[in-house]
Each structure stands twice: as C-alpha cells, then as structure tokens.
Amino acid sequence: MSLVTDILLLFASSGALFYCLILNRRLRALQSTNNGLGAAIASLTRSVRETKASLSETTSMADEVVERIQPLIEDAKSASENLEGLIERQVETGDKVMAATEKAGSDLMDRLAPLIDQAHDIADALERHNKAHGAKRTGAKPAKPVKEDLADAMAAEPAPAPIIEPQAEDVGEPAPEAVAEEEEEDSRFRLARLKR
C-alpha cells in the first residue's frame, strides 16, 4: 500500500514540477524588456515622457503667443475707439456741411430772384419798346418762373453783380430818339450780361 502511495506522490510531484516550469517560462516572457509586458510598460513610459515634454513646449509657445497678441489686441481696441470717434465727427461735419449748403443755396436764391425778375422786366420793356417803334424782336426769351431761371443761372456762372439803374441827369433833356436808342442799347447790354 505504501508503494502505491509513493508512486502516486511521485506522479503528483512530477506534474507539479512540470506545471511550475511552464509557469516560470511564461513569467520570464512577461518580464522580458524586448517583447513582453516590460517592453510595453517601457514604451508607455517613454510616450508619457514625450507627451509631457511636448505639452510643456506647447504651453510655453502659447504663453509667448498670448504675450505677443495682447498688445495687438489693445492697439486694435484703441484704434476701434478712435475710428468710432472719427466716424461720429465725420457724421457731424457732414450734417454741418449739408446745413451750410442748404443755407447758402437759399441765400443765393434770395439774392438771385430779384435780379432775375429785374432781367425779365427789362426784357419785357425792351420787347414793348421794339413793338412800339416797329423794330424786329431782339430774340429775348419769354419770362420764365424765377425757379427755372435760378437753376439756369446756378448751372452757368456765379451770380452777376447787381445792376444799378441809371440815374436821371440834371444836365438837360436829350432828344427822345437818342433816349430810346440809349435805352435799347443799355437793355441789350444788360440782357447779354444776364445770359452769360
């Protein structure tokens, strides 16, 4: 009986020894730094170190970029404020110029209206004079409204100097024919000035 027990113990010991040898080989393979778990751990550690280095590098570069951009942002803000002020001043100046232009236009209209009316009166008087004396028409245009004449006058040249009516002289009365001819020439001269 003891012999059978010894044989069984021997087989059990041999199986345990064989199992321990296989387990030892597997543990050595896992601990190997070339292709086992040790190699994986070493490569993982290396990757973590490289990631930390690149992260610190990126952080320092980002800090440098922020330091460079910060003054540019402040300059852009101040330029934006200056530009807003300039736009507001430009708008105010435009409004002032518009108001001044309108005022100048109305002043010019007020000054030119009597002159244009006076020119129409002269043209009418000349036409009546020519009809009365049987002369040909001088080609004077019929009277237009003051606004149309004002637009024509503004498109042409600056406003003419005010026309001064001739004063009657105390020297003596000239002959009526001479007076009529003189008035006709004076009217033609005035019309020519107004047409310019």
Coordinates of C-alpha atoms in Angstrom, one line a residue:
M1 CA 0.0 0.0 0.0
S2 CA 2.8 2.4 0.8
L3 CA 4.4 1.6 -2.5
V4 CA 1.2 2.8 -4.4
T5 CA 1.1 5.9 -2.3
D6 CA 4.7 6.7 -3.0
I7 CA 4.1 6.2 -6.8
L8 CA 1.1 8.5 -6.7
L9 CA 3.0 11.1 -4.8
L10 CA 5.8 10.8 -7.3
F11 CA 3.4 11.4 -10.2
A12 CA 1.8 14.3 -8.4
S13 CA 5.2 15.8 -7.7
S14 CA 6.3 15.4 -11.3
G15 CA 3.0 17.1 -12.6
A16 CA 3.5 20.0 -10.1
L17 CA 7.2 20.3 -11.2
F18 CA 6.2 20.3 -14.9
Y19 CA 3.5 23.0 -14.2
C20 CA 5.9 25.2 -12.3
L21 CA 8.4 25.0 -15.2
I22 CA 5.7 26.2 -17.7
L23 CA 4.7 29.0 -15.3
N24 CA 8.3 30.1 -14.8
R25 CA 8.8 30.4 -18.6
R26 CA 5.6 32.4 -19.0
L27 CA 6.6 34.8 -16.2
R28 CA 10.1 35.3 -17.8
A29 CA 8.4 36.1 -21.1
L30 CA 6.2 38.7 -19.5
Q31 CA 9.1 40.3 -17.7
S32 CA 11.3 40.4 -20.8
T33 CA 12.1 44.0 -21.9
N34 CA 12.3 43.2 -25.6
N35 CA 8.8 41.8 -26.4
G36 CA 6.9 41.3 -23.2
L37 CA 4.9 43.3 -20.7
G38 CA 8.1 45.1 -19.6
A39 CA 8.6 46.3 -23.2
A40 CA 5.0 47.6 -23.3
I41 CA 5.5 49.4 -19.9
A42 CA 8.8 50.9 -21.1
S43 CA 7.3 52.2 -24.4
L44 CA 4.3 53.5 -22.5
T45 CA 6.5 55.4 -20.0
R46 CA 8.5 56.8 -22.9
S47 CA 5.3 58.0 -24.6
V48 CA 4.2 59.7 -21.4
R49 CA 7.5 61.5 -21.0
E50 CA 7.4 62.7 -24.7
T51 CA 3.8 63.8 -24.2
K52 CA 4.7 65.8 -21.1
A53 CA 7.6 67.4 -22.9
S54 CA 5.5 68.4 -25.9
L55 CA 2.8 69.7 -23.6
S56 CA 5.2 71.9 -21.7
E57 CA 6.6 73.1 -25.0
T58 CA 3.1 73.9 -26.3
T59 CA 2.3 75.7 -23.1
S60 CA 5.4 77.9 -23.3
M61 CA 4.7 78.7 -27.0
A62 CA 1.0 79.5 -26.2
D63 CA 2.2 81.9 -23.4
E64 CA 4.6 83.6 -25.9
V65 CA 1.8 84.0 -28.5
V66 CA -0.5 85.4 -25.8
E67 CA 2.2 87.9 -24.8
R68 CA 2.6 89.0 -28.4
I69 CA -1.1 89.2 -29.2
Q70 CA -2.1 91.1 -26.0
P71 CA -0.5 94.4 -27.2
L72 CA -2.0 94.0 -30.6
I73 CA -5.5 93.4 -29.1
E74 CA -5.1 96.6 -27.0
D75 CA -4.0 98.6 -30.1
A76 CA -6.9 97.3 -32.0
K77 CA -9.3 98.3 -29.2
S78 CA -7.9 101.8 -29.1
A79 CA -7.9 102.1 -32.9
S80 CA -11.5 101.0 -32.9
E81 CA -12.4 103.7 -30.3
N82 CA -10.6 106.3 -32.4
L83 CA -12.3 105.1 -35.5
E84 CA -15.7 105.4 -33.8
G85 CA -14.9 108.9 -32.7
L86 CA -13.8 109.8 -36.3
I87 CA -17.0 108.4 -37.7
E88 CA -19.1 110.4 -35.3
R89 CA -17.1 113.6 -36.1
Q90 CA -17.5 112.8 -39.8
V91 CA -21.3 112.5 -39.5
E92 CA -21.5 115.8 -37.5
T93 CA -19.3 117.5 -40.1
G94 CA -21.5 116.1 -42.9
D95 CA -24.6 117.4 -41.2
K96 CA -23.0 120.8 -40.8
V97 CA -21.9 120.9 -44.4
M98 CA -25.4 119.9 -45.5
A99 CA -27.0 122.6 -43.4
A100 CA -24.5 125.2 -44.7
T101 CA -25.1 124.1 -48.3
E102 CA -28.8 124.4 -47.9
K103 CA -28.5 127.8 -46.2
A104 CA -26.1 129.0 -49.0
G105 CA -28.5 127.8 -51.6
S106 CA -31.4 129.5 -50.1
D107 CA -29.3 132.7 -49.7
L108 CA -28.3 132.5 -53.3
M109 CA -31.9 132.0 -54.4
D110 CA -33.0 135.0 -52.3
R111 CA -30.2 137.1 -53.9
L112 CA -30.8 136.0 -57.5
A113 CA -34.6 136.1 -57.5
P114 CA -34.8 139.9 -57.6
L115 CA -32.0 140.1 -60.3
I116 CA -33.8 137.5 -62.5
D117 CA -37.1 139.4 -62.0
Q118 CA -35.4 142.6 -63.0
A119 CA -33.9 140.9 -66.1
H120 CA -37.4 139.8 -67.1
D121 CA -38.8 143.3 -66.6
I122 CA -36.0 144.7 -68.8
A123 CA -36.7 142.1 -71.5
D124 CA -40.4 142.9 -71.3
A125 CA -39.7 146.6 -71.5
L126 CA -37.4 146.1 -74.5
E127 CA -40.0 144.0 -76.2
R128 CA -42.6 146.6 -75.7
H129 CA -40.2 149.3 -76.9
N130 CA -39.5 147.3 -80.1
K131 CA -43.2 146.7 -80.7
A132 CA -43.9 150.4 -80.2
H133 CA -41.2 151.5 -82.6
G134 CA -41.8 148.7 -85.1
A135 CA -38.3 147.2 -84.8
K136 CA -37.7 143.5 -85.1
R137 CA -37.7 141.4 -81.9
T138 CA -34.4 141.0 -80.3
G139 CA -34.9 137.3 -79.6
A140 CA -35.5 137.8 -75.9
K141 CA -36.9 134.7 -74.3
P142 CA -40.3 134.9 -72.7
A143 CA -40.3 135.3 -69.0
K144 CA -39.8 132.1 -67.1
P145 CA -40.6 131.4 -63.5
V146 CA -37.9 132.5 -61.0
K147 CA -37.0 129.0 -60.0
E148 CA -36.2 127.8 -63.6
D149 CA -34.1 130.9 -64.2
L150 CA -32.4 130.3 -60.9
A151 CA -31.5 126.8 -61.9
D152 CA -30.1 128.0 -65.2
A153 CA -28.1 130.8 -63.6
M154 CA -26.6 128.4 -61.0
A155 CA -25.6 126.0 -63.7
A156 CA -23.9 128.7 -65.7
E157 CA -21.6 131.1 -63.8
P158 CA -21.5 132.8 -60.4
A159 CA -24.2 135.4 -59.7
P160 CA -23.6 138.6 -61.7
A161 CA -23.0 141.9 -60.0
P162 CA -26.2 143.8 -59.1
I163 CA -27.5 146.0 -61.9
I164 CA -27.6 149.7 -61.0
E165 CA -30.4 151.6 -62.6
P166 CA -29.1 154.7 -64.4
Q167 CA -29.9 157.9 -62.6
A168 CA -31.5 160.8 -64.4
E169 CA -29.0 163.6 -65.0
D170 CA -29.8 167.2 -64.4
V171 CA -27.7 168.4 -67.4
G172 CA -30.7 168.8 -69.7
E173 CA -33.1 166.6 -71.5
P174 CA -31.7 164.9 -74.6
A175 CA -33.8 164.2 -77.7
P176 CA -36.4 161.5 -77.4
E177 CA -34.9 159.4 -80.2
A178 CA -31.5 159.5 -78.5
V179 CA -33.0 158.4 -75.2
A180 CA -34.8 155.5 -76.9
E181 CA -31.7 154.3 -78.7
E182 CA -29.6 154.6 -75.5
E183 CA -32.3 152.6 -73.5
E184 CA -32.3 150.0 -76.2
E185 CA -28.5 149.6 -76.2
D186 CA -28.5 149.6 -72.4
S187 CA -31.2 146.9 -72.3
R188 CA -29.3 144.7 -74.8
F189 CA -26.1 145.1 -72.8
R190 CA -27.9 144.0 -69.6
L191 CA -29.6 141.1 -71.3
A192 CA -26.2 139.9 -72.8
R193 CA -24.7 140.1 -69.3
L194 CA -27.6 138.1 -67.8
K195 CA -27.5 135.5 -70.5
R196 CA -23.8 134.8 -69.7

